[in-house]
Short mmCIF file of N, CA, C and O in Angstrom, two decimals:
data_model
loop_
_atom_site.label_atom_id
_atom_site.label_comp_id
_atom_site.label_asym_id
_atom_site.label_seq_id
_atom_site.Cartn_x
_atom_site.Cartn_y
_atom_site.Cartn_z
N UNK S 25 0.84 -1.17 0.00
CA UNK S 25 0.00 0.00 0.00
C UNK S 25 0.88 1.24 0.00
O UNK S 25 1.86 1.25 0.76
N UNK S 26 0.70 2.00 -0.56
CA UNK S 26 1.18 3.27 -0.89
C UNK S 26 0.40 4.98 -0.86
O UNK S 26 0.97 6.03 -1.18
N UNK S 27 -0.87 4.86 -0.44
CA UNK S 27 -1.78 5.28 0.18
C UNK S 27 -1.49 5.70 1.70
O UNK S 27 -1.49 4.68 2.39
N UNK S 28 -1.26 6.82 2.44
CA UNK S 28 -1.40 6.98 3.80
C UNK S 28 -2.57 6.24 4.55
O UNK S 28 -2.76 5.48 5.51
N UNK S 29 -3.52 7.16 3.19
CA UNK S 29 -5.00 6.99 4.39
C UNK S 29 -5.41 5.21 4.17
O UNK S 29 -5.86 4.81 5.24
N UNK S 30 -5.37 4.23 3.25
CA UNK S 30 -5.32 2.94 3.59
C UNK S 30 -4.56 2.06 4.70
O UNK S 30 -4.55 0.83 4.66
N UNK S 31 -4.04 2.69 5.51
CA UNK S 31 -2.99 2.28 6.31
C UNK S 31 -3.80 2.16 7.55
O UNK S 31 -3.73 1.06 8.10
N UNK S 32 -4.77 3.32 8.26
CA UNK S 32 -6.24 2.84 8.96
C UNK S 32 -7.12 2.67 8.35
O UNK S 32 -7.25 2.99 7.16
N UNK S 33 -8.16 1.97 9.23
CA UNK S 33 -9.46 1.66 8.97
C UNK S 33 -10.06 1.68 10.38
O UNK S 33 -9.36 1.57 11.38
N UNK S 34 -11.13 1.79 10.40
CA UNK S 34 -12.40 1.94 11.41
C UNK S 34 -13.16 1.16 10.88
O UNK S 34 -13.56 1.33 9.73
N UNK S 35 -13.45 0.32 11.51
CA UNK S 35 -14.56 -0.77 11.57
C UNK S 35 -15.45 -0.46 12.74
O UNK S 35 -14.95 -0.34 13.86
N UNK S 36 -16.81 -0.31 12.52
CA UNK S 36 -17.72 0.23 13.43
C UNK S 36 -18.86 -0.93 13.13
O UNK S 36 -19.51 -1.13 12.10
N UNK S 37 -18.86 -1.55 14.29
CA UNK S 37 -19.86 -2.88 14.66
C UNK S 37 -21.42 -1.81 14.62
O UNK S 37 -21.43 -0.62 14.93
N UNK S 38 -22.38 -2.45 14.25
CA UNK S 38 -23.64 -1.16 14.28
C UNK S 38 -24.61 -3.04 14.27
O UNK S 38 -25.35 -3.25 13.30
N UNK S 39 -24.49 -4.03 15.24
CA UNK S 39 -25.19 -5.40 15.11
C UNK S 39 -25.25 -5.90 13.82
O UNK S 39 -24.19 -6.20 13.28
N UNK S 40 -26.31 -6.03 13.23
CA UNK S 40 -25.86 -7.08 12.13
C UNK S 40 -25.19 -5.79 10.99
O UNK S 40 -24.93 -6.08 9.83
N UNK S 41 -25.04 -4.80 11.38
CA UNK S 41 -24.56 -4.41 9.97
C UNK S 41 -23.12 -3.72 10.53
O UNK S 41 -22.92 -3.05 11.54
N UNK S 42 -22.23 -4.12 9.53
CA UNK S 42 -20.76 -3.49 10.24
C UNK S 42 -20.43 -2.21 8.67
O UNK S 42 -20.84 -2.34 7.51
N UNK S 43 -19.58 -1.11 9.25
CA UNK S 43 -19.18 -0.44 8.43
C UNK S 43 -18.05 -0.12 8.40
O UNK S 43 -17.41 -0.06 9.45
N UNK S 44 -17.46 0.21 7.12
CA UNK S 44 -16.15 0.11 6.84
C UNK S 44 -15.52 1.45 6.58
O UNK S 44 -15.84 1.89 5.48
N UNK S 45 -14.52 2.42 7.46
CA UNK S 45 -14.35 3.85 6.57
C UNK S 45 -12.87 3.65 6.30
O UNK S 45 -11.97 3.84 7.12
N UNK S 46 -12.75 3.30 5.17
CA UNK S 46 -11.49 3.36 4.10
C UNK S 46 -11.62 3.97 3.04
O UNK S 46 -12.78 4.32 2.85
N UNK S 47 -11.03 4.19 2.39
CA UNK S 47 -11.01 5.25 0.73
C UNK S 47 -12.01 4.02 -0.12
O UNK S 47 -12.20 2.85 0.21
N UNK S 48 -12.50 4.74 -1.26
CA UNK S 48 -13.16 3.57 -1.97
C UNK S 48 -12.55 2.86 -3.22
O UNK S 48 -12.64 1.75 -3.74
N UNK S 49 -11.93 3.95 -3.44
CA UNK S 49 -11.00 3.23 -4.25
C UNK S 49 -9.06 3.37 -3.23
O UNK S 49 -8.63 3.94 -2.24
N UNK S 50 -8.22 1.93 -4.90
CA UNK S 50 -6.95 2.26 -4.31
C UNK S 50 -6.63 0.79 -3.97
O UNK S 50 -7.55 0.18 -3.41
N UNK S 51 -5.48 0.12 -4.21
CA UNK S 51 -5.63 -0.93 -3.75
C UNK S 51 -5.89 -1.67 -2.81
O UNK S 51 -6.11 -2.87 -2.98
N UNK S 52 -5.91 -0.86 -1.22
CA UNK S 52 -6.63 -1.62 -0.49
C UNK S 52 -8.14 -1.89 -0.38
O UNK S 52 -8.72 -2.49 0.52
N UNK S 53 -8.74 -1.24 -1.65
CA UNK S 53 -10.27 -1.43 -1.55
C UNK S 53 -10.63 -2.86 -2.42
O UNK S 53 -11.49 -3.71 -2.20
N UNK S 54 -9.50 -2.76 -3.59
CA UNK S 54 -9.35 -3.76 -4.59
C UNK S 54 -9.41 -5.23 -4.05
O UNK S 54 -10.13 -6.20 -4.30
N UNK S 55 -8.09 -4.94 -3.02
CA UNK S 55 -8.11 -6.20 -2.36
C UNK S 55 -9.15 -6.92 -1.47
O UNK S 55 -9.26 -8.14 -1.40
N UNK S 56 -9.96 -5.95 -0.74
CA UNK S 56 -11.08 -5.90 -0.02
C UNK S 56 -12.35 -6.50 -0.73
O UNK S 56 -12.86 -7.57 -0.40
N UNK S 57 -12.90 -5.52 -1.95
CA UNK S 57 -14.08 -6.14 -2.94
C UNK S 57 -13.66 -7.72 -3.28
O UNK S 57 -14.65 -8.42 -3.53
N UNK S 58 -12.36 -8.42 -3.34
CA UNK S 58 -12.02 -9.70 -4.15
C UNK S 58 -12.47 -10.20 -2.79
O UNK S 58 -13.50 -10.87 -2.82
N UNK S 59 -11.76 -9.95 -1.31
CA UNK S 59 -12.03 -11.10 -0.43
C UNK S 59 -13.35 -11.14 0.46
O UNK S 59 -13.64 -11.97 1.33
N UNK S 60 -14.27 -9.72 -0.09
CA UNK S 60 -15.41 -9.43 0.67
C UNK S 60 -16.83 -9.07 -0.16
O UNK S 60 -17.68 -8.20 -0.03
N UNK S 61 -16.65 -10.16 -1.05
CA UNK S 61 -17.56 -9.63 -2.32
C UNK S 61 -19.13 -9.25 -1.90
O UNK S 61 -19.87 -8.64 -2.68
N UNK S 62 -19.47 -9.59 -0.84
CA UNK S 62 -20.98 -9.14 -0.31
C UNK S 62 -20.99 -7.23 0.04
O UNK S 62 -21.88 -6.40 0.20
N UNK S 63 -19.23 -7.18 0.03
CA UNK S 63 -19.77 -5.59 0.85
C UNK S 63 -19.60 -4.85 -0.28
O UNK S 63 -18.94 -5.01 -1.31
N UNK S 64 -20.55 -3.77 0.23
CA UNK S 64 -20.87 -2.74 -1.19
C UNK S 64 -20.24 -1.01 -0.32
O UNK S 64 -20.02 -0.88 0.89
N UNK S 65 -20.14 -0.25 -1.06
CA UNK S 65 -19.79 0.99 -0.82
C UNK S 65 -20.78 1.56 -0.78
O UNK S 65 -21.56 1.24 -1.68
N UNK S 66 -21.29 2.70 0.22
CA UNK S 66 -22.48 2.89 0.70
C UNK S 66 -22.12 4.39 0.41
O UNK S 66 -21.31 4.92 1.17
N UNK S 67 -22.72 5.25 -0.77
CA UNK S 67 -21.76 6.73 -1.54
C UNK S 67 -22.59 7.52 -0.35
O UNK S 67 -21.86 8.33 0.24
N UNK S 68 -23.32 7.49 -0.09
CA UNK S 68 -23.75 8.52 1.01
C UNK S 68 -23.63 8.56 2.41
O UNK S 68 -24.09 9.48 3.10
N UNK S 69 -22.95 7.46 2.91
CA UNK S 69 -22.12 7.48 4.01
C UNK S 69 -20.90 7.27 3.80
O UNK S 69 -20.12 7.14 4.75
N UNK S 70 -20.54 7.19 2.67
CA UNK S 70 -19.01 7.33 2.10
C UNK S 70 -18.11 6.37 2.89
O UNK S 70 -17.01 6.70 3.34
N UNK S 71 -18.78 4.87 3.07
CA UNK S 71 -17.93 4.30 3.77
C UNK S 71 -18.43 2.46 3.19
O UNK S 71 -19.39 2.33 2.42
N UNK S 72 -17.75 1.43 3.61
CA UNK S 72 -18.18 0.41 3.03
C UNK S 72 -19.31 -0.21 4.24
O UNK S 72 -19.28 0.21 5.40
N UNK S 73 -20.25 -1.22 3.80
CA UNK S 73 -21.02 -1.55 4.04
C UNK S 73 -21.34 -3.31 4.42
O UNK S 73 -21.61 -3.70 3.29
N UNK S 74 -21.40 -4.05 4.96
CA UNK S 74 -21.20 -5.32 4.97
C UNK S 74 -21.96 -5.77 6.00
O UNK S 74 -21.63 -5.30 7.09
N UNK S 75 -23.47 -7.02 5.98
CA UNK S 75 -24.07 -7.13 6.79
C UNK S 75 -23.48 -8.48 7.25
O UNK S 75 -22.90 -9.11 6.37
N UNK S 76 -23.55 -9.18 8.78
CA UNK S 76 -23.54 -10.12 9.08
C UNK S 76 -24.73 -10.66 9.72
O UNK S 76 -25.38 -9.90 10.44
N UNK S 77 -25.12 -11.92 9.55
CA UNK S 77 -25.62 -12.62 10.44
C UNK S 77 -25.69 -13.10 11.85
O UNK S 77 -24.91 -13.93 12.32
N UNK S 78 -26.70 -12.52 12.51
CA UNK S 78 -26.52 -12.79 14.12
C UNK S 78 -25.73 -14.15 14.30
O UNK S 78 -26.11 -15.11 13.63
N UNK S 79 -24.52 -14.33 15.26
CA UNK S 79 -24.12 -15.55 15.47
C UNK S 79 -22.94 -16.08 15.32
O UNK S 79 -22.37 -17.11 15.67
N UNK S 80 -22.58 -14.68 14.42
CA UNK S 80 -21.27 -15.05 13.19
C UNK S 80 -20.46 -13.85 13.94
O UNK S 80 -19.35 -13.67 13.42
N UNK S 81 -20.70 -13.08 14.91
CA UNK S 81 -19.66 -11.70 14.91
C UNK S 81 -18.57 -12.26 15.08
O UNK S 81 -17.94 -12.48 14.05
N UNK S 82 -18.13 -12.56 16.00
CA UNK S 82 -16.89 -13.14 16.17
C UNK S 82 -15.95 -13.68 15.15
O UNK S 82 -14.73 -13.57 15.14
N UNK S 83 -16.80 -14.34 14.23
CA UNK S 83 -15.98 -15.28 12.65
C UNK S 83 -16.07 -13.93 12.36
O UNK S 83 -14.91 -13.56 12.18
N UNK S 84 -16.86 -12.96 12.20
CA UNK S 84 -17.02 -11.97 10.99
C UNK S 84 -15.56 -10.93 11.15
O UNK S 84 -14.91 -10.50 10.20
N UNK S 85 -15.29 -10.67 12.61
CA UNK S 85 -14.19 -9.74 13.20
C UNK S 85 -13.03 -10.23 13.08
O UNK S 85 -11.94 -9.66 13.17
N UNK S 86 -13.30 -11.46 12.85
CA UNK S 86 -12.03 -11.82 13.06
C UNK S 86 -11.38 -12.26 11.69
O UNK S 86 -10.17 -12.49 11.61
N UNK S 87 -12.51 -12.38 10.26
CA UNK S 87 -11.87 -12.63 9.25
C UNK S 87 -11.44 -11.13 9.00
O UNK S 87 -10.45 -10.86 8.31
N UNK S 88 -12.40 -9.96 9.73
CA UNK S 88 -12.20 -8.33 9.23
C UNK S 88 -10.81 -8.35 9.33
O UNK S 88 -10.14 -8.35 8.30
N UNK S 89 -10.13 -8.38 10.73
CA UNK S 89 -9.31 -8.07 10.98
C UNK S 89 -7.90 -8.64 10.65
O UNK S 89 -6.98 -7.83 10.59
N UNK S 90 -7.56 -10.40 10.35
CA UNK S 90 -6.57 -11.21 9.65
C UNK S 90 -6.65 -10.23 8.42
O UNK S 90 -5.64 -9.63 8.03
N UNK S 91 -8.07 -10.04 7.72
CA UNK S 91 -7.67 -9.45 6.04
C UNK S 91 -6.67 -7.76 6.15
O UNK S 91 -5.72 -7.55 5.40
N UNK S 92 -7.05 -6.92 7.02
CA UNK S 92 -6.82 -5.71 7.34
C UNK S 92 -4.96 -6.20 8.16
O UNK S 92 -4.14 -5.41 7.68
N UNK S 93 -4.48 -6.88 8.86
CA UNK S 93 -3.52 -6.89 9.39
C UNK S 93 -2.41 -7.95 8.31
O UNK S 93 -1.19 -7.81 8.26
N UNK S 94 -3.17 -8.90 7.56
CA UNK S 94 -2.03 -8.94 6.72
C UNK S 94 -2.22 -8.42 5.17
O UNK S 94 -1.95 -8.92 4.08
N UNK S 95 -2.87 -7.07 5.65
CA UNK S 95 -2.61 -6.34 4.28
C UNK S 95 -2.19 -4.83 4.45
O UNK S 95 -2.40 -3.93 3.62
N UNK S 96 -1.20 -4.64 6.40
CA UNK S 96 -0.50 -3.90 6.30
C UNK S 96 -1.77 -2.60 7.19
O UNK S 96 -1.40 -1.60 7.80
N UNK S 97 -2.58 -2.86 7.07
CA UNK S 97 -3.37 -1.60 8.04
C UNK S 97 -4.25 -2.02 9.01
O UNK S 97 -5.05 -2.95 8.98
N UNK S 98 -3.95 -1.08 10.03
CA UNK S 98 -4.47 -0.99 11.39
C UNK S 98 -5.93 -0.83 11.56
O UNK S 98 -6.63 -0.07 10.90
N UNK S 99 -6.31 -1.58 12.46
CA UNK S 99 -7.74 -1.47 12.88
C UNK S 99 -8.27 -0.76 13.69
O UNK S 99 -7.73 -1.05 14.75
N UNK S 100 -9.23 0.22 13.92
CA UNK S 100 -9.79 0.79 15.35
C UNK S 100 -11.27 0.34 14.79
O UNK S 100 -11.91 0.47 13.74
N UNK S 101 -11.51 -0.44 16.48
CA UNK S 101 -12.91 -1.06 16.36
C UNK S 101 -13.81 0.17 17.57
O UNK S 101 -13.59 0.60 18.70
N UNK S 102 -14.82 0.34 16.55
CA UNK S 102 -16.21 1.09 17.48
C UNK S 102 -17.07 0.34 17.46
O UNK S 102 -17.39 -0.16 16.38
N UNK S 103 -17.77 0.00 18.65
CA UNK S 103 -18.85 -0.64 18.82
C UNK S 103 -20.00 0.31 19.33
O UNK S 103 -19.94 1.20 20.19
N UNK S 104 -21.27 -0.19 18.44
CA UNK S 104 -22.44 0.62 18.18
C UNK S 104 -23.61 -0.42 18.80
O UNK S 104 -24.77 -0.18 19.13
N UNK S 105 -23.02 -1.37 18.81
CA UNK S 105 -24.61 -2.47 19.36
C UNK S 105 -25.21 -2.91 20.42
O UNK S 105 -26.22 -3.60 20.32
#
């Protein structure tokens, strides 16, 4: 990554729906759409979008975060639920 601002991310738990604020484009988004093909970019909250299923947070945080740490950027988690 060669991007500053890809280097964080904020992941904000909101229950079944988690949101993502990274740039939308750039290669860390690239890499993101290939390993997270359900999440969509949400243009009016200018941030990504990705729902989970009650049951799954834990699998869901924890695939968030392996994809985000071995692709070089830091996580800050907010919880909303």
């Amino acid at each position: 990554m060669t991007d500053a601002s890809e280097k964080h991310v904020t992941l904000t738990k909101m229950c079944e729906l988690h949101s993502i604020a990274m740039p939308r484009d750039g290669e860390l988004a690239e890499r993101f759409q290939k390993a997270f093909p359900t999440a969509a970019f949400d243009e009016s909250a200018q941030e990504w979008r990705m729902v989970w299923k009650k049951g799954t947070y834990a699998v869901s945080n924890a695939r968030l975060e392996a994809f985000f740490h071995d692709n070089g950027a830091s996580v800050v988690h907010v919880d909303k639920c």
